[in-house]
Amino acid sequence: MGVETVGVGAGPDFEELRRRAAADGPPPAEGMVVCENLVRIHRTEGVEVQALQGLDLLVEEGELIALVGASGSGKSTLLGILAGLDVPTAGSARVAGHDLLAMGKRERLDFRRRTVGFVWQQTARNLLPYLTAVENVMLPMGYASVPRRDRRRQAGELLELLGIGHLAGRRPDEMSGGEQQRVAIAVANANSPALLLADEPTGELDSATSEEIFAALRSVNEELGVTVLIVTHDLMVAQEVRRTVRIRNGRTSTEVLRPERGEPGVEYAVLDRVGRLQLPPDFTEALQLSRRVRLALEEDHIGVWRAEEEVQG
Ligand SMILES: Nc1ncnc2c1ncn2[C@@H]1O[C@H](COP(=O)(O)OP(=O)(O)OP(=O)(O)O)[C@@H](O)[C@H]1O
């Protein structure tokens, strides 16, 4: 192998080195949502909080997934980034092919209006109080360039799809919390988004109503083909989806996959594209693994042991 000198007038320049480094890495992943090594640091009054600390997430087009995690683990921060409301500090994040770190102001606004839909936990935040359900649904259609003459009909069809056609003429204060949330799902789909984000959509509701909200989210996923990502503490929701991703300390730690919805799932640790794995803290604590471990490749598994000097104390 030849040796090249990097210097003025000799050898490859910086751009060339960058191109080679990129070519050496794995090819870019594809999907509706692709986050790699995503970092978001909040700075307030001189204090830094690392809300996301190198998070990886891949969501395929057409999936319906749940995102769970303890309070403060970074779920809302991630949703804000995917919705184009917040900008990551480092790493990469793409939604429907849009690079969320490189977007200019104009593209970001367009992205929010056309590519994503959002349902908030607080029912009151999702709807304008002085408009009827059908008028609320028609509103985002203006941003998405739906011709004016088609808006009322399309809004009515969306409400029908979600089983709430009879609410079309009612204002939010004439509906229950669950009805408002289903109208909110119609509003979030009015611009035909590629990705629907829902932050604790069943958080303020009882379990029977939560089932209705979840059924509405499932309808838009199955009938309209929208990719849906739900942040939830609700066990019912987490058990009803095929894939549940758990965030811990600003990183994706484990995933539960279910062969069929409602069936018991299998929990997997997440391996990133360069082979990094986050060991669960209860495992590392039980075996007092810290700093370095010994690995051994076996026929069908990898063994992980405490390093010799740490075993001897
Ligand atoms: N704007 C902000 N300024 C400073 N720190 C923030 C800001 N937003 C979030 N954080 C911090 O970032 C971390 C992650 O917060 P985030 O709201 O994303 O967590 P979460 O998992 O959504 O929590 P919850 O389930 O309680 O909503 C927390 O430590 C939080 O205090």
Short mmCIF file of C-alpha atoms and ligand atoms in Angstrom, two decimals:
data_model
loop_
_atom_site.label_atom_id
_atom_site.label_comp_id
_atom_site.label_asym_id
_atom_site.label_seq_id
_atom_site.Cartn_x
_atom_site.Cartn_y
_atom_site.Cartn_z
CA MET A 1 0.00 0.00 0.00
CA GLY A 2 1.45 3.37 -1.03
CA VAL A 3 1.92 6.26 1.38
CA GLU A 4 0.57 9.66 0.33
CA THR A 5 1.66 12.99 1.71
CA VAL A 6 -1.05 15.45 2.68
CA GLY A 7 0.24 18.95 2.19
CA VAL A 8 0.15 22.00 0.00
CA GLY A 9 0.36 20.98 -3.63
CA ALA A 10 0.92 17.31 -2.82
CA GLY A 11 -1.50 14.45 -2.21
CA PRO A 12 -5.27 14.67 -1.74
CA ASP A 13 -6.95 17.88 -0.56
CA PHE A 14 -9.46 18.13 2.30
CA GLU A 15 -12.49 17.59 0.05
CA GLU A 16 -10.91 14.44 -1.36
CA LEU A 17 -10.18 13.10 2.14
CA ARG A 18 -13.78 13.81 3.16
CA ARG A 19 -15.07 12.04 0.06
CA ARG A 20 -12.89 9.01 0.82
CA ALA A 21 -13.98 8.93 4.48
CA ALA A 22 -17.63 8.97 3.38
CA ALA A 23 -16.99 6.25 0.79
CA ASP A 24 -15.36 4.06 3.45
CA GLY A 25 -18.41 4.22 5.74
CA PRO A 26 -21.56 2.18 5.35
CA PRO A 27 -23.97 3.44 2.65
CA PRO A 28 -26.61 5.88 3.93
CA ALA A 29 -29.68 4.15 5.40
CA GLU A 30 -33.04 4.75 3.76
CA GLY A 31 -36.46 5.09 5.36
CA MET A 32 -39.19 7.60 6.22
CA VAL A 33 -37.23 8.64 9.32
CA VAL A 34 -33.48 8.16 9.49
CA CYS A 35 -31.65 9.53 12.55
CA GLU A 36 -28.00 8.76 13.09
CA ASN A 37 -25.94 9.80 16.06
CA LEU A 38 -28.41 12.61 16.73
CA VAL A 39 -27.41 15.11 19.41
CA ARG A 40 -29.46 17.97 20.89
CA ILE A 41 -27.95 20.10 23.60
CA HIS A 42 -30.19 22.65 25.33
CA ARG A 43 -28.36 25.60 26.85
CA THR A 44 -30.17 27.69 29.44
CA GLU A 45 -28.49 30.21 31.72
CA GLY A 46 -25.07 28.65 31.20
CA VAL A 47 -26.28 25.12 31.99
CA GLU A 48 -26.09 22.45 29.28
CA VAL A 49 -28.56 19.58 29.10
CA GLN A 50 -27.84 16.81 26.57
CA ALA A 51 -31.42 15.84 25.72
CA LEU A 52 -30.32 13.55 22.84
CA GLN A 53 -26.92 11.88 23.09
CA GLY A 54 -26.24 10.09 19.80
CA LEU A 55 -29.68 8.67 19.03
CA ASP A 56 -30.23 6.27 16.12
CA LEU A 57 -33.69 5.58 14.73
CA LEU A 58 -34.91 4.10 11.47
CA VAL A 59 -38.63 4.10 10.67
CA GLU A 60 -39.73 2.51 7.41
CA GLU A 61 -42.34 4.08 5.18
CA GLY A 62 -45.83 2.89 6.20
CA GLU A 63 -44.87 1.79 9.74
CA LEU A 64 -46.88 2.52 12.88
CA ILE A 65 -44.52 2.63 15.85
CA ALA A 66 -44.60 3.62 19.51
CA LEU A 67 -41.82 5.48 21.27
CA VAL A 68 -41.58 4.99 25.04
CA GLY A 69 -39.18 6.09 27.76
CA ALA A 70 -38.99 7.63 31.23
CA SER A 71 -39.77 11.28 31.76
CA GLY A 72 -36.83 13.39 30.58
CA SER A 73 -35.39 10.66 28.32
CA GLY A 74 -35.68 12.90 25.24
CA LYS A 75 -38.91 11.82 23.52
CA SER A 76 -40.44 15.27 23.10
CA THR A 77 -37.10 16.69 21.99
CA LEU A 78 -36.92 14.06 19.26
CA LEU A 79 -40.49 14.74 18.15
CA GLY A 80 -39.82 18.49 17.99
CA ILE A 81 -36.85 17.83 15.71
CA LEU A 82 -38.76 15.43 13.45
CA ALA A 83 -41.58 17.98 13.18
CA GLY A 84 -39.11 20.65 12.01
CA LEU A 85 -39.87 22.80 15.09
CA ASP A 86 -36.43 22.37 16.65
CA VAL A 87 -32.94 21.98 15.12
CA PRO A 88 -30.46 19.30 16.26
CA THR A 89 -27.01 20.28 17.53
CA ALA A 90 -25.19 17.51 15.62
CA GLY A 91 -25.59 14.17 13.86
CA SER A 92 -27.99 13.52 11.03
CA ALA A 93 -31.76 13.41 10.72
CA ARG A 94 -33.82 12.93 7.57
CA VAL A 95 -37.60 12.77 7.18
CA ALA A 96 -39.06 11.81 3.80
CA GLY A 97 -35.70 12.69 2.22
CA HIS A 98 -35.47 16.16 3.83
CA ASP A 99 -32.21 16.83 5.68
CA LEU A 100 -33.35 18.42 8.96
CA LEU A 101 -29.92 19.91 9.70
CA ALA A 102 -29.40 21.51 6.31
CA MET A 103 -32.87 22.98 5.71
CA GLY A 104 -33.16 26.73 5.19
CA LYS A 105 -35.96 28.82 6.73
CA ARG A 106 -38.18 28.58 3.65
CA GLU A 107 -37.77 24.81 3.23
CA ARG A 108 -38.39 24.29 6.95
CA LEU A 109 -41.70 26.16 6.78
CA ASP A 110 -42.69 24.21 3.70
CA PHE A 111 -41.67 20.96 5.41
CA ARG A 112 -43.87 21.74 8.43
CA ARG A 113 -46.81 22.60 6.22
CA ARG A 114 -46.62 19.73 3.75
CA THR A 115 -44.55 16.82 5.03
CA VAL A 116 -45.52 16.31 8.68
CA GLY A 117 -48.70 16.32 10.73
CA PHE A 118 -48.76 16.72 14.51
CA VAL A 119 -51.18 15.76 17.30
CA TRP A 120 -50.44 17.23 20.75
CA GLN A 121 -51.46 15.76 24.10
CA GLN A 122 -53.37 18.87 25.17
CA THR A 123 -56.65 18.59 23.27
CA ALA A 124 -57.13 22.38 23.36
CA ARG A 125 -53.81 22.94 21.53
CA ASN A 126 -54.87 21.00 18.44
CA LEU A 127 -57.99 22.92 17.36
CA LEU A 128 -59.04 26.53 16.93
CA PRO A 129 -61.92 27.06 19.39
CA TYR A 130 -64.01 29.37 17.19
CA LEU A 131 -64.05 27.08 14.12
CA THR A 132 -66.20 23.98 13.57
CA ALA A 133 -64.60 20.56 13.10
CA VAL A 134 -64.86 20.71 9.31
CA GLU A 135 -63.43 24.27 9.24
CA ASN A 136 -60.52 23.19 11.45
CA VAL A 137 -59.76 20.36 9.02
CA MET A 138 -60.01 22.68 6.00
CA LEU A 139 -57.46 25.12 7.42
CA PRO A 140 -54.19 23.21 6.68
CA MET A 141 -55.48 22.35 3.21
CA GLY A 142 -54.78 25.96 2.21
CA TYR A 143 -51.07 25.47 3.02
CA ALA A 144 -51.01 22.19 1.12
CA SER A 145 -52.45 23.82 -2.05
CA VAL A 146 -55.72 21.85 -2.08
CA PRO A 147 -58.03 23.80 -4.46
CA ARG A 148 -60.56 25.86 -2.47
CA ARG A 149 -63.58 24.15 -4.08
CA ASP A 150 -62.37 20.68 -2.96
CA ARG A 151 -61.55 21.52 0.65
CA ARG A 152 -64.97 21.09 2.30
CA ARG A 153 -65.63 17.77 0.53
CA GLN A 154 -62.16 16.37 1.38
CA ALA A 155 -62.43 17.54 5.00
CA GLY A 156 -65.83 15.82 5.27
CA GLU A 157 -64.39 12.60 3.82
CA LEU A 158 -61.54 12.64 6.33
CA LEU A 159 -63.99 13.06 9.23
CA GLU A 160 -66.10 10.18 7.81
CA LEU A 161 -63.02 7.95 7.58
CA LEU A 162 -62.41 8.52 11.28
CA GLY A 163 -66.07 7.80 12.14
CA ILE A 164 -66.83 11.37 13.21
CA GLY A 165 -68.69 12.76 10.19
CA HIS A 166 -71.55 13.72 12.52
CA LEU A 167 -69.26 16.20 14.34
CA ALA A 168 -68.53 18.27 11.22
CA GLY A 169 -70.62 21.28 12.29
CA ARG A 170 -69.61 21.33 15.97
CA ARG A 171 -67.07 23.61 17.64
CA PRO A 172 -64.49 22.12 20.08
CA ASP A 173 -66.48 23.20 23.18
CA GLU A 174 -69.41 21.13 21.86
CA MET A 175 -67.31 17.93 21.76
CA SER A 176 -65.83 15.54 24.36
CA GLY A 177 -62.03 15.35 24.80
CA GLY A 178 -61.92 12.10 22.84
CA GLU A 179 -63.97 13.58 19.97
CA GLN A 180 -61.69 16.63 19.89
CA GLN A 181 -58.65 14.36 19.68
CA ARG A 182 -60.14 12.45 16.74
CA VAL A 183 -60.85 15.73 14.96
CA ALA A 184 -57.24 16.68 15.73
CA ILE A 185 -56.10 13.52 13.92
CA ALA A 186 -58.18 14.59 10.91
CA VAL A 187 -56.60 18.08 11.05
CA ALA A 188 -53.10 16.54 11.24
CA ASN A 189 -53.86 14.56 8.07
CA ALA A 190 -55.49 17.39 6.14
CA ASN A 191 -52.23 18.27 4.35
CA SER A 192 -51.72 14.58 3.37
CA PRO A 193 -48.48 14.32 5.37
CA ALA A 194 -45.90 11.60 4.82
CA LEU A 195 -45.32 11.36 8.58
CA LEU A 196 -47.76 11.81 11.46
CA LEU A 197 -46.27 12.56 14.89
CA ALA A 198 -48.40 12.20 18.01
CA ASP A 199 -47.11 13.27 21.44
CA GLU A 200 -49.06 11.40 24.15
CA PRO A 201 -52.33 11.67 22.19
CA THR A 202 -54.20 9.56 24.76
CA GLY A 203 -52.55 11.14 27.81
CA GLU A 204 -55.56 13.11 29.03
CA LEU A 205 -58.19 10.44 28.31
CA ASP A 206 -59.67 7.33 29.96
CA SER A 207 -58.86 3.87 28.58
CA ALA A 208 -62.03 3.36 26.48
CA THR A 209 -61.52 6.74 24.80
CA SER A 210 -57.81 6.01 24.34
CA GLU A 211 -58.77 2.90 22.35
CA GLU A 212 -60.86 5.08 20.00
CA ILE A 213 -57.99 7.53 19.50
CA PHE A 214 -55.58 4.72 18.80
CA ALA A 215 -58.07 3.15 16.35
CA ALA A 216 -58.20 6.52 14.52
CA LEU A 217 -54.39 6.61 14.29
CA ARG A 218 -54.42 3.06 12.99
CA SER A 219 -57.02 3.98 10.34
CA VAL A 220 -54.91 6.78 8.91
CA ASN A 221 -51.91 4.45 8.88
CA GLU A 222 -53.77 1.60 7.16
CA GLU A 223 -56.21 3.50 4.94
CA LEU A 224 -54.09 6.51 3.95
CA GLY A 225 -50.64 4.88 4.16
CA VAL A 226 -49.30 7.57 6.50
CA THR A 227 -46.26 6.58 8.60
CA VAL A 228 -47.23 7.11 12.26
CA LEU A 229 -44.95 7.65 15.27
CA ILE A 230 -46.67 7.81 18.66
CA VAL A 231 -44.93 8.90 21.87
CA THR A 232 -46.79 7.24 24.71
CA HIS A 233 -46.82 6.11 28.32
CA ASP A 234 -49.97 4.15 27.55
CA LEU A 235 -49.33 0.39 27.84
CA MET A 236 -52.35 -0.37 25.67
CA VAL A 237 -50.89 1.62 22.76
CA ALA A 238 -47.40 0.15 23.23
CA GLN A 239 -48.85 -3.38 23.15
CA GLU A 240 -51.02 -2.80 20.10
CA VAL A 241 -48.23 -1.80 17.72
CA ARG A 242 -45.78 -4.18 16.05
CA ARG A 243 -42.71 -2.19 17.10
CA THR A 244 -42.04 -0.25 20.30
CA VAL A 245 -38.79 1.68 20.60
CA ARG A 246 -37.49 2.61 24.06
CA ILE A 247 -35.37 5.73 24.59
CA ARG A 248 -33.06 5.88 27.59
CA ASN A 249 -30.83 8.87 28.38
CA GLY A 250 -31.26 10.39 24.94
CA ARG A 251 -30.46 7.21 22.99
CA THR A 252 -32.52 4.38 21.55
CA SER A 253 -31.80 1.48 23.89
CA THR A 254 -34.16 -1.42 23.15
CA GLU A 255 -36.95 -2.38 20.77
CA VAL A 256 -39.85 -4.76 21.29
CA LEU A 257 -41.09 -6.52 18.15
CA ARG A 258 -44.42 -8.37 18.10
CA PRO A 259 -45.22 -10.90 15.38
CA GLU A 260 -48.89 -9.83 15.60
CA ARG A 261 -50.44 -6.89 17.46
CA GLY A 262 -51.50 -7.74 21.00
CA GLU A 263 -49.19 -10.80 21.10
CA PRO A 264 -46.25 -10.95 23.53
CA GLY A 265 -43.19 -9.31 22.03
CA VAL A 266 -39.48 -10.07 22.03
CA GLU A 267 -37.17 -7.35 23.35
CA TYR A 268 -34.02 -6.61 21.34
CA ALA A 269 -31.06 -4.37 22.06
CA VAL A 270 -30.33 -1.91 19.27
CA LEU A 271 -27.12 -2.26 17.30
CA ASP A 272 -26.11 0.84 15.37
CA ARG A 273 -24.60 0.83 11.90
CA VAL A 274 -21.02 0.84 13.16
CA GLY A 275 -21.73 -2.02 15.58
CA ARG A 276 -22.23 -0.10 18.84
CA LEU A 277 -24.53 -1.58 21.44
CA GLN A 278 -25.89 -0.08 24.68
CA LEU A 279 -25.88 -2.75 27.41
CA PRO A 280 -28.87 -2.44 29.78
CA PRO A 281 -27.77 -0.85 33.10
CA ASP A 282 -29.30 -3.72 35.13
CA PHE A 283 -27.07 -6.20 33.22
CA THR A 284 -23.88 -4.16 33.64
CA GLU A 285 -24.65 -3.51 37.32
CA ALA A 286 -25.44 -7.19 38.06
CA LEU A 287 -22.04 -8.29 36.66
CA GLN A 288 -20.20 -5.08 37.65
CA LEU A 289 -19.15 -4.44 34.06
CA SER A 290 -17.50 -1.08 33.64
CA ARG A 291 -15.02 0.65 31.36
CA ARG A 292 -13.82 -2.43 29.47
CA VAL A 293 -15.13 -5.94 28.84
CA ARG A 294 -13.75 -9.03 27.14
CA LEU A 295 -15.66 -10.26 24.09
CA ALA A 296 -15.66 -13.73 22.56
CA LEU A 297 -17.26 -14.77 19.30
CA GLU A 298 -19.09 -18.08 19.69
CA GLU A 299 -20.89 -20.04 17.01
CA ASP A 300 -24.28 -18.40 17.58
CA HIS A 301 -23.69 -15.62 20.13
CA ILE A 302 -21.14 -13.18 21.51
CA GLY A 303 -19.93 -13.59 25.09
CA VAL A 304 -19.25 -10.51 27.26
CA TRP A 305 -17.08 -10.82 30.39
CA ARG A 306 -15.57 -8.50 32.96
CA ALA A 307 -11.94 -7.65 32.15
CA GLU A 308 -9.40 -9.86 33.98
CA GLU A 309 -7.95 -7.11 36.20
CA GLU A 310 -11.45 -6.04 37.21
CA VAL A 311 -12.36 -9.64 38.15
CA GLN A 312 -9.20 -9.85 40.32
CA GLY A 313 -10.11 -6.49 41.86
N1 LIG B 1 -36.02 23.95 25.97
C1 LIG B 1 -35.30 23.29 26.86
N2 LIG B 1 -34.34 23.91 27.57
C2 LIG B 1 -33.57 23.24 28.47
N3 LIG B 1 -33.68 21.92 28.71
C3 LIG B 1 -34.63 21.24 28.03
C4 LIG B 1 -35.49 21.88 27.08
N4 LIG B 1 -36.33 20.94 26.57
C5 LIG B 1 -36.01 19.78 27.18
N5 LIG B 1 -34.99 19.94 28.05
C6 LIG B 1 -34.36 18.89 28.88
O1 LIG B 1 -33.97 17.84 28.00
C7 LIG B 1 -34.21 16.56 28.59
C8 LIG B 1 -35.17 15.76 27.71
O2 LIG B 1 -36.47 16.37 27.75
P1 LIG B 1 -37.73 15.86 26.90
O3 LIG B 1 -38.85 16.81 27.15
O4 LIG B 1 -37.31 15.64 25.50
O5 LIG B 1 -38.02 14.45 27.60
P2 LIG B 1 -39.32 13.51 27.49
O6 LIG B 1 -38.80 12.13 27.38
O7 LIG B 1 -40.21 14.00 26.43
O8 LIG B 1 -40.00 13.74 28.91
P3 LIG B 1 -41.58 13.69 29.31
O9 LIG B 1 -42.02 12.26 29.15
O10 LIG B 1 -41.59 14.15 30.73
O11 LIG B 1 -42.29 14.64 28.39
C9 LIG B 1 -34.75 16.85 30.00
O12 LIG B 1 -33.66 16.79 30.89
C10 LIG B 1 -35.29 18.26 29.89
O13 LIG B 1 -35.24 18.92 31.14
#
